Short mmCIF file of C-alpha atoms (C1' of nucleotides) in Angstrom, two decimals:
data_model
loop_
_atom_site.label_atom_id
_atom_site.label_comp_id
_atom_site.label_asym_id
_atom_site.label_seq_id
_atom_site.Cartn_x
_atom_site.Cartn_y
_atom_site.Cartn_z
CA MET A 124 101.78 18.53 67.90
CA SER A 125 104.41 20.34 70.28
CA THR A 126 106.48 19.50 73.69
CA PRO A 127 104.69 19.49 76.72
CA ILE A 128 104.77 21.56 79.45
CA ALA A 129 103.78 20.75 83.23
CA LEU A 130 103.88 23.40 85.58
CA ILE A 131 103.86 22.65 89.51
CA ASP A 132 102.52 24.93 92.07
CA CYS A 133 102.44 24.57 95.89
CA ASN A 134 99.43 24.48 97.80
CA ASN A 135 99.41 27.55 100.11
CA TYR A 136 102.80 27.46 100.16
CA TYR A 137 103.61 29.09 103.62
CA VAL A 138 101.40 27.31 105.62
CA SER A 139 102.37 24.67 104.46
CA CYS A 140 105.91 25.51 104.84
CA GLU A 141 105.56 25.98 108.71
CA ARG A 142 103.25 23.28 108.93
CA ALA A 143 106.07 20.92 107.86
CA PHE A 144 108.01 21.93 110.90
CA ASP A 145 105.19 22.59 113.51
CA ALA A 146 102.79 19.52 113.44
CA SER A 147 100.21 22.10 115.84
CA LEU A 148 99.08 23.61 112.55
CA VAL A 149 97.76 21.23 111.07
CA GLY A 150 94.47 21.19 110.38
CA VAL A 151 93.14 24.47 112.01
CA PRO A 152 93.15 28.36 110.44
CA VAL A 153 96.46 29.24 109.74
CA ILE A 154 97.89 32.68 108.11
CA VAL A 155 100.45 33.65 107.88
CA LEU A 156 101.67 37.99 106.73
CA SER A 157 103.22 40.24 104.81
CA ASN A 158 106.36 41.93 105.82
CA ASN A 159 106.04 44.40 108.86
CA ASP A 160 103.20 41.89 110.05
CA GLY A 161 100.39 44.42 107.39
CA CYS A 162 98.34 42.49 106.18
CA ALA A 163 97.33 38.26 105.05
CA ILE A 164 99.16 36.51 102.27
CA ALA A 165 99.19 33.01 102.48
CA ARG A 166 96.38 30.87 104.06
CA SER A 167 95.62 28.26 104.50
CA ALA A 168 92.54 26.09 103.52
CA GLU A 169 90.54 26.26 107.01
CA ALA A 170 91.57 30.14 107.07
CA LYS A 171 90.16 30.13 103.08
CA ALA A 172 86.78 28.55 103.80
CA LEU A 173 86.36 32.02 107.16
CA GLY A 174 86.57 33.59 104.27
CA ILE A 175 89.99 35.05 104.25
CA LYS A 176 90.81 36.68 101.42
CA MET A 177 94.78 37.34 99.68
CA GLY A 178 95.73 40.56 101.37
CA ASP A 179 93.40 41.26 104.19
CA PRO A 180 94.81 43.69 106.78
CA ILE A 181 95.72 42.35 109.41
CA HIS A 182 93.71 44.91 111.46
CA HIS A 183 90.27 43.93 108.87
CA LEU A 184 90.21 40.18 110.90
CA ARG A 185 91.33 40.71 114.59
CA ASP A 186 87.47 39.21 115.55
CA LYS A 187 87.71 36.72 113.33
CA VAL A 188 91.47 35.47 114.67
CA ARG A 189 90.09 36.01 117.87
CA ALA A 190 86.29 33.79 117.57
CA HIS A 191 87.77 30.98 115.21
CA GLY A 192 91.23 30.29 117.21
CA ILE A 193 93.32 31.21 113.56
CA ARG A 194 96.84 30.34 114.61
CA VAL A 195 98.45 34.08 113.10
CA LEU A 196 102.63 33.65 111.65
CA SER A 197 105.05 36.53 110.40
CA SER A 198 106.61 35.70 107.02
CA ASN A 199 109.95 33.27 107.15
CA TYR A 200 111.68 34.14 103.63
CA THR A 201 114.71 32.20 104.77
CA LEU A 202 112.42 29.15 105.27
CA TYR A 203 110.29 29.75 102.18
CA GLY A 204 113.43 29.41 100.22
CA ASP A 205 115.62 27.30 101.57
CA MET A 206 112.37 25.03 100.86
CA GLN A 207 111.55 26.03 97.14
CA ARG A 208 114.80 24.74 97.02
CA ARG A 209 114.56 21.14 98.27
CA VAL A 210 110.58 20.82 96.76
CA ILE A 211 112.53 21.63 93.38
CA ALA A 212 114.66 18.24 93.80
CA ALA A 213 112.46 16.02 94.13
CA CYS A 214 111.36 17.13 90.17
CA GLU A 215 114.34 17.27 88.35
CA ALA A 216 114.50 13.58 87.59
CA PHE A 217 110.33 14.26 86.42
CA ALA A 218 111.88 16.31 83.40
CA ARG A 219 114.40 17.55 81.21
CA ASP A 220 114.49 21.33 82.10
CA HIS A 221 112.96 23.36 84.79
CA GLU A 222 112.32 27.75 84.55
CA ILE A 223 111.30 28.53 88.32
CA TYR A 224 108.25 30.96 87.73
CA SER A 225 108.27 31.96 92.07
CA ILE A 226 109.02 30.65 94.73
CA ASP A 227 105.98 28.27 95.03
CA GLU A 228 105.16 27.35 91.11
CA THR A 229 107.73 26.04 88.77
CA PHE A 230 107.45 25.40 84.50
CA LEU A 231 108.93 21.89 83.37
CA ASP A 232 109.90 20.89 80.36
CA LEU A 233 108.46 17.97 79.57
CA ALA A 234 110.32 16.81 76.63
CA GLY A 235 111.34 13.50 76.15
CA PHE A 236 109.30 11.93 77.94
CA GLU A 237 105.64 11.84 76.24
CA ASP A 238 105.25 8.43 75.30
CA ARG A 239 104.13 7.99 79.54
CA ASP A 240 101.09 8.45 80.79
CA LEU A 241 102.21 11.51 81.86
CA VAL A 242 99.36 11.51 84.73
CA ALA A 243 100.79 8.88 86.21
CA HIS A 244 104.71 10.62 85.72
CA ALA A 245 102.85 13.85 87.86
CA ARG A 246 101.58 11.59 90.19
CA ALA A 247 104.37 10.16 91.33
CA MET A 248 106.29 13.83 90.73
CA ARG A 249 104.10 15.03 93.42
CA LYS A 250 104.17 11.94 95.47
CA GLN A 251 107.86 12.51 95.57
CA VAL A 252 107.79 16.07 96.50
CA GLN A 253 105.41 15.01 99.35
CA ARG A 254 107.59 12.92 100.71
CA TRP A 255 111.16 14.67 101.04
CA THR A 256 109.19 17.79 101.98
CA THR A 257 105.72 17.34 102.97
CA ILE A 258 104.19 19.87 100.54
CA PRO A 259 101.53 19.41 98.89
CA THR A 260 101.32 20.05 95.16
CA CYS A 261 99.45 20.30 92.01
CA VAL A 262 99.52 20.42 88.23
CA GLY A 263 98.41 21.40 85.05
CA ILE A 264 99.77 19.64 82.01
CA ALA A 265 99.50 21.44 78.68
CA GLU A 266 101.08 22.80 75.26
CA THR A 267 100.76 26.12 76.19
CA LYS A 268 102.36 27.83 79.86
CA THR A 269 99.22 29.53 79.86
CA LEU A 270 97.15 26.45 79.38
CA ALA A 271 99.08 25.11 81.86
CA LYS A 272 98.74 27.17 84.38
CA LEU A 273 94.59 26.94 83.49
CA ALA A 274 95.28 23.67 83.88
CA ASN A 275 97.32 23.55 87.41
CA ALA A 276 93.98 25.73 88.82
CA ALA A 277 91.85 23.37 87.49
CA ALA A 278 93.83 20.82 89.24
CA LYS A 279 93.77 22.85 92.21
CA LYS A 280 89.64 23.97 92.11
CA GLN A 281 87.80 20.62 90.84
CA SER A 282 88.14 17.29 93.17
CA CYS A 283 87.81 14.60 90.13
CA PHE A 284 91.00 16.12 89.04
CA ASP A 285 92.55 14.43 92.39
CA GLY A 286 95.58 17.11 92.10
CA VAL A 287 96.62 16.76 88.32
CA ALA A 288 95.31 18.19 85.29
CA ASP A 289 95.68 17.15 81.05
CA LEU A 290 94.54 19.89 79.06
CA ARG A 291 96.01 18.11 75.58
CA ASP A 292 93.42 16.72 74.75
CA GLU A 293 90.42 19.22 72.57
CA ASP A 294 87.80 18.16 73.98
CA VAL A 295 88.67 18.18 77.43
CA ARG A 296 90.52 21.84 77.14
CA ARG A 297 87.43 22.77 75.38
CA ASP A 298 85.37 22.08 78.96
CA VAL A 299 88.01 23.12 80.38
CA MET A 300 87.27 26.85 79.69
CA GLN A 301 84.24 26.75 78.96
CA ALA A 302 83.84 26.94 83.34
CA PHE A 303 86.62 29.16 83.43
CA PRO A 304 85.75 32.62 84.86
CA VAL A 305 87.89 34.84 81.99
CA GLY A 306 89.05 37.31 84.76
CA ASP A 307 91.28 33.53 86.25
CA VAL A 308 92.81 33.28 82.82
CA TRP A 309 96.72 34.05 84.11
CA GLY A 310 97.32 37.69 82.10
CA VAL A 311 94.16 38.64 82.68
CA GLY A 312 93.52 41.53 85.62
CA GLY A 313 90.72 43.28 87.17
CA ALA A 314 91.04 46.00 84.40
CA THR A 315 90.92 43.97 80.85
CA ALA A 316 88.53 41.39 83.21
CA ARG A 317 86.16 44.14 82.92
CA LYS A 318 86.90 45.49 79.33
CA LEU A 319 85.99 41.82 78.81
CA THR A 320 82.91 41.29 80.52
CA ASP A 321 81.42 44.97 78.91
CA LEU A 322 81.82 42.58 75.56
CA GLY A 323 80.32 39.63 76.51
CA ILE A 324 82.89 37.59 76.79
CA THR A 325 82.80 36.26 80.73
CA THR A 326 84.30 32.88 80.35
CA ALA A 327 88.62 31.37 78.47
CA GLY A 328 86.62 29.71 77.04
CA MET A 329 84.92 32.86 75.02
CA LEU A 330 88.41 34.94 74.97
CA CYS A 331 89.71 31.80 73.04
CA ASP A 332 87.30 32.66 70.17
CA MET A 333 87.53 36.03 70.16
CA PRO A 334 88.98 37.10 67.29
CA MET A 335 93.18 38.22 67.77
CA LYS A 336 92.22 41.61 65.58
CA GLN A 337 89.88 42.24 68.81
CA ALA A 338 91.97 40.93 71.61
CA ARG A 339 94.71 43.41 70.63
CA ALA A 340 92.19 46.42 70.05
CA VAL A 341 91.50 45.25 73.54
CA GLY A 342 94.57 44.42 75.30
CA THR A 343 96.95 44.76 72.88
CA VAL A 344 99.47 42.74 72.29
CA VAL A 345 99.94 41.14 75.68
CA LEU A 346 96.07 39.89 75.15
CA GLU A 347 97.47 38.79 71.83
CA ARG A 348 99.89 36.65 72.94
CA LEU A 349 97.29 35.02 75.76
CA VAL A 350 94.37 34.16 72.83
CA ALA A 351 96.84 32.28 70.98
CA GLU A 352 97.80 30.29 73.58
CA LEU A 353 94.47 29.50 74.64
CA ARG A 354 94.36 28.07 71.40
CA ASN A 355 97.48 25.95 71.77
CA VAL A 356 99.88 27.73 69.69
CA PRO A 357 102.88 28.24 72.04
CA SER A 358 103.44 32.19 72.40
CA ALA A 359 106.53 31.39 75.01
CA ALA A 360 108.80 28.58 75.53
CA VAL A 361 109.94 27.50 78.91
CA GLU A 362 113.12 29.78 79.56
CA MET A 363 115.57 26.77 80.06
CA VAL A 364 118.90 30.37 81.07
CA GLU A 365 117.75 32.16 83.79
CA PRO A 366 116.99 36.01 81.26
CA GLN A 367 119.56 38.72 82.30
CA ARG A 368 117.88 40.78 84.84
CA LYS A 369 116.37 44.50 84.21
CA GLY A 370 116.58 45.40 87.87
CA MET A 371 116.01 45.63 91.14
CA ALA A 372 115.19 46.63 94.37
CA VAL A 373 114.43 47.19 97.62
CA THR A 374 111.68 48.75 99.63
CA ARG A 375 109.97 48.39 103.09
CA SER A 376 107.97 50.37 105.12
CA PHE A 377 108.68 51.97 108.24
CA GLY A 378 107.74 50.05 111.60
CA THR A 379 107.01 53.84 113.12
CA PRO A 380 107.49 56.35 110.85
CA VAL A 381 110.28 58.75 109.69
CA THR A 382 110.70 62.24 110.05
CA THR A 383 113.97 63.48 110.56
CA PHE A 384 116.32 62.91 107.30
CA ASP A 385 118.66 61.02 109.93
CA ARG A 386 116.71 58.40 110.42
CA LEU A 387 115.71 58.06 106.58
CA MET A 388 118.80 57.59 105.29
CA GLY A 389 119.60 55.27 108.31
CA ALA A 390 116.48 53.02 106.87
CA LEU A 391 118.00 53.67 102.72
CA THR A 392 122.14 53.40 104.45
CA GLU A 393 120.74 49.64 105.43
CA TYR A 394 118.56 49.55 101.75
CA ALA A 395 121.49 50.48 99.71
CA MET A 396 123.80 47.91 101.48
CA ARG A 397 121.25 45.11 100.68
CA ALA A 398 120.71 46.25 97.24
CA GLY A 399 125.17 45.88 97.00
CA GLU A 400 124.72 42.24 98.36
CA LYS A 401 122.47 41.23 95.66
CA LEU A 402 124.24 43.01 93.00
CA ARG A 403 127.24 41.29 93.56
CA SER A 404 125.65 38.17 94.67
CA HIS A 405 124.15 38.07 90.91
CA GLY A 406 127.51 39.46 89.56
CA LEU A 407 125.47 42.60 88.71
CA VAL A 408 126.70 46.70 88.12
CA ALA A 409 123.60 49.24 87.40
CA ALA A 410 124.51 52.14 85.83
CA ARG A 411 121.34 54.02 88.21
CA LEU A 412 119.92 54.49 91.49
CA THR A 413 116.17 55.68 92.76
CA ALA A 414 115.48 56.67 95.88
CA PHE A 415 111.85 56.71 96.83
CA PHE A 416 109.75 58.18 100.28
CA HIS A 417 106.55 58.65 100.20
CA THR A 418 104.34 59.05 103.35
CA ASN A 419 101.40 56.78 104.13
CA ARG A 420 99.09 57.28 101.16
CA HIS A 421 95.88 54.82 103.18
CA LYS A 422 95.58 58.63 105.06
CA PRO A 423 94.43 59.86 102.53
CA ASP A 424 93.28 63.44 105.48
CA ARG A 425 96.73 63.48 106.69
CA PRO A 426 99.59 65.73 104.94
CA GLN A 427 100.98 63.48 101.44
CA TYR A 428 104.63 63.75 99.86
CA ALA A 429 106.52 61.28 97.80
CA GLY A 430 109.80 62.19 96.90
CA SER A 431 111.18 60.71 94.78
CA ARG A 432 115.32 61.75 92.52
CA THR A 433 117.21 58.83 90.17
CA VAL A 434 120.42 59.56 89.60
CA THR A 435 123.28 58.33 87.22
CA LEU A 436 126.34 55.58 88.98
CA HIS A 437 129.43 56.21 86.43
CA PRO A 438 131.00 54.11 86.71
CA MET A 439 128.78 51.70 86.45
CA THR A 440 129.31 50.41 90.26
CA ASN A 441 128.04 47.39 92.98
CA ASP A 442 129.91 49.53 95.73
CA SER A 443 127.73 49.43 99.10
CA LEU A 444 129.47 52.26 99.70
CA GLU A 445 129.53 54.06 96.05
CA LEU A 446 125.43 53.12 96.31
CA ILE A 447 124.93 54.59 99.99
CA ALA A 448 125.88 58.15 98.87
CA ALA A 449 124.23 57.93 95.68
CA ALA A 450 120.95 57.44 98.10
CA ARG A 451 121.61 60.12 100.52
CA ARG A 452 122.72 63.04 96.57
CA ALA A 453 119.04 61.51 96.11
CA ALA A 454 117.05 61.56 99.04
CA GLU A 455 118.89 64.82 99.73
CA ARG A 456 117.75 66.94 96.89
CA VAL A 457 113.52 66.47 97.44
CA TRP A 458 114.13 66.00 101.09
CA ARG A 459 111.03 67.47 102.99
CA ASP A 460 110.66 68.17 106.66
CA GLY A 461 107.38 68.08 108.20
CA TYR A 462 105.96 65.27 107.41
CA ALA A 463 105.53 61.60 108.38
CA TYR A 464 107.46 59.35 106.57
CA THR A 465 106.40 55.51 106.20
CA LYS A 466 107.29 54.23 103.16
CA ALA A 467 111.49 54.09 101.27
CA GLY A 468 112.95 52.56 98.29
CA ILE A 469 116.59 52.26 96.88
CA MET A 470 115.79 50.57 92.52
CA LEU A 471 118.06 50.06 91.05
CA ASP A 472 118.08 50.57 87.06
CA ASP A 473 120.29 49.17 83.50
CA LEU A 474 121.90 46.84 85.43
CA VAL A 475 124.85 44.96 83.57
CA ALA A 476 126.98 41.36 83.73
CA ALA A 477 130.21 43.03 85.68
CA ASP A 478 132.15 41.79 83.31
CA MET A 479 130.81 43.50 80.58
CA ARG A 480 130.70 47.17 82.60
CA PRO A 481 132.54 49.85 80.16
CA ARG A 482 135.69 51.25 81.75
CA THR A 483 136.24 54.87 82.38
CA LEU A 484 139.51 56.61 81.20
CA PHE A 485 140.42 57.71 84.74
CA GLU A 486 138.78 54.01 86.90
CA ASP A 487 141.50 54.26 89.34
CA ASP A 488 141.93 50.64 90.60
CA GLY A 489 138.84 48.98 92.38
CA ASP A 490 140.69 46.15 93.60
CA LYS A 491 140.68 47.34 97.35
CA ARG A 492 136.69 47.95 97.37
CA ALA A 493 135.84 44.74 95.48
CA ARG A 494 137.59 43.12 98.58
CA LEU A 495 136.46 44.95 101.21
CA MET A 496 132.96 44.31 99.66
CA GLY A 497 133.36 40.35 99.12
CA ALA A 498 134.60 40.93 102.87
CA LEU A 499 131.79 42.53 104.04
CA ASP A 500 129.55 39.16 102.66
CA GLU A 501 131.29 36.86 103.68
CA ILE A 502 131.20 38.11 107.50
CA ASN A 503 127.36 38.88 107.38
CA GLY A 504 127.07 34.93 105.21
CA ARG A 505 128.18 33.87 107.64
CA PHE A 506 127.39 35.24 111.12
CA GLY A 507 124.18 36.47 109.86
CA ARG A 508 122.74 40.26 108.56
CA TRP A 509 124.41 43.05 109.37
CA THR A 510 127.32 41.86 111.96
CA ALA A 511 129.13 44.38 109.65
CA VAL A 512 127.36 47.42 108.61
CA THR A 513 128.56 51.07 107.95
CA ALA A 514 128.59 53.68 110.30
CA SER A 515 125.95 55.63 109.22
CA GLN A 516 123.40 52.52 108.84
CA GLY A 517 123.89 52.91 112.80
CA PHE A 518 122.68 50.21 115.55
CA LYS A 519 119.23 51.79 116.57
CA ARG A 520 117.04 50.60 113.32
CA GLU A 521 113.86 52.33 115.05
CA TRP A 522 112.58 51.66 111.26
CA LYS A 523 113.10 47.97 111.35
CA LEU A 524 109.98 46.50 110.13
CA ARG A 525 107.26 44.41 112.56
CA SER A 526 107.93 40.63 112.89
CA GLU A 527 106.64 39.30 115.35
CA MET A 528 105.42 35.76 114.78
CA ARG A 529 108.43 34.43 113.10
CA SER A 530 109.23 31.00 113.22
CA PRO A 531 112.47 30.05 113.70
CA SER A 532 114.67 29.39 110.53
CA TRP A 533 114.57 25.92 110.68
CA THR A 534 116.27 24.37 107.75
CA THR A 535 119.24 27.86 107.33
CA SER A 536 120.38 28.61 111.37
CA ILE A 537 122.53 26.25 112.99
CA SER A 538 120.91 27.49 116.46
CA GLU A 539 117.13 27.33 114.98
CA VAL A 540 117.10 23.87 114.35
CA PRO A 541 114.68 21.95 115.41
CA THR A 542 115.43 19.69 118.56
CA VAL A 543 113.74 16.01 118.43
CA ARG A 544 113.33 13.98 121.62
CA ALA A 545 113.44 10.66 121.23
"C1'" DT B 549 97.46 51.79 115.86
"C1'" DC B 550 97.00 49.41 111.60
"C1'" DT B 551 96.73 48.06 104.54
"C1'" DG B 552 103.75 43.95 101.09
"C1'" DG B 553 107.94 43.71 98.39
"C1'" DG B 554 108.52 42.17 94.67
"C1'" DG B 555 109.47 42.72 89.51
"C1'" DT B 556 107.97 41.52 84.19
"C1'" DC B 557 106.38 43.92 79.17
"C1'" DC B 558 103.65 47.16 77.33
"C1'" DT B 559 102.20 52.23 75.15
"C1'" DA B 560 102.50 57.42 75.12
"C1'" DG B 561 104.39 61.11 75.11
"C1'" DG B 562 107.88 64.47 74.84
"C1'" DA B 563 112.72 65.75 73.86
"C1'" DC B 564 115.47 65.43 70.71
"C1'" DC B 565 117.67 65.60 65.77
"C1'" DC B 566 117.82 65.56 61.17
"C1'" DT C 414 91.52 77.06 56.22
"C1'" DC C 415 97.13 75.43 56.54
"C1'" DT C 416 102.09 74.84 61.10
"C1'" DG C 417 107.38 68.19 57.69
"C1'" DG C 418 107.94 63.79 58.48
"C1'" DG C 419 110.70 61.11 60.58
"C1'" DG C 420 113.63 58.88 63.93
"C1'" DT C 421 115.60 57.53 67.96
"C1'" DC C 422 115.72 58.24 73.17
"C1'" DC C 423 113.98 58.31 77.56
"C1'" DT C 424 110.50 58.81 81.60
"C1'" DA C 425 106.14 57.58 83.49
"C1'" DG C 426 101.98 55.18 83.57
"C1'" DG C 427 99.06 50.92 83.37
"C1'" DA C 428 98.54 46.71 83.56
"C1'" DC C 429 99.70 41.83 85.50
"C1'" DC C 430 102.20 38.40 88.27
"C1'" DC C 431 103.49 36.15 92.76
#
DNA sequence: TCTGGGGTCCTAGGACCC
DNA sequence: TCTGGGGTCCTAGGACCC
């Protein structure tokens, strides 16, 4: 028998984080918007009940917002990241190990806890999270990750589970899978769901019974592994160590369209600075940098252009100034006048741990630069991002994204901690 | 007027080599 | 009619996730 896995998932996570610090948001419909205040990416139960879907553009929702008094917030990732640490801290005593899957979901390795009543164990954990953070959660228990995800979804949807579903028993598993739409299975997206439906496979139970060979033909090894996991055969373990990251990106939509190369470089400079910071905080260097920018793809009647160029970084580097120079080289080659650009970004690939990077023969002493970057990170860490900037980055930042309804940094900025009067 | 920002994995196909 | 047979490496793009 394999070891049990739990998946703990926070309910309406961003909204729950906001509610932890603003009681007036409790019990009313609330939505949290994406970067640039573009579309709804988190919805309270009340907002979902009003028919608001994940990804709905806010400008399609104005009438509903007015009619139902929906509270609308910009996203506050600093707050959500900090709350995540608290949620995980509350879970630590309940598992041997954990793997953070996303900002609101964590897999827990329950090896060593098998002889307990795991449903009671999970309930105690939920209570602890609620007490420490106020955040409501659901827990799915199973022996493969795919089934733990499915258990979690069942716990969320079916009130009979009361927030904790355990799918280790085969009969329970069968019952739940039989009622579970195939398109809701973790790893089955729109394209695969259509193919499966055409074959008459409409539930997780039917997918589980699909011949492995056929699964491979329909959806390559990915779907084959997925079917194995539904059959309770693990094909992915809980990852104790963080796997080596392969690439990273900093991309943003613009608050107002950009039409000049200087403005584009202003934005790319900022993204390259941020990318350098991310690299350094992970102790990595990059071998390749891609700069890209494009016009508004949602408006096909307007002139369209997408520029993208990859350049090699040699030596491999995490030096922001090198990244900025590389971004300029890349952008210059594909720049075109006469278009209104609405989005740009920097992508870094072929990442390697900084102390493992290959040395080049004529590499000059990088110590000075490394110290400069260290000082930059420290200043910006202590006094807030973009306290220290490069001259090319500039101070105007007209392109910067919209975020007009952001809640304060309740937990991470001393000037914004909540005041309590008694 | 107005539509996110990250990531991962897999496959196909071209370039190149012997 | 018929046009080697493998390899490797790289890139682009699809599909999926939150």
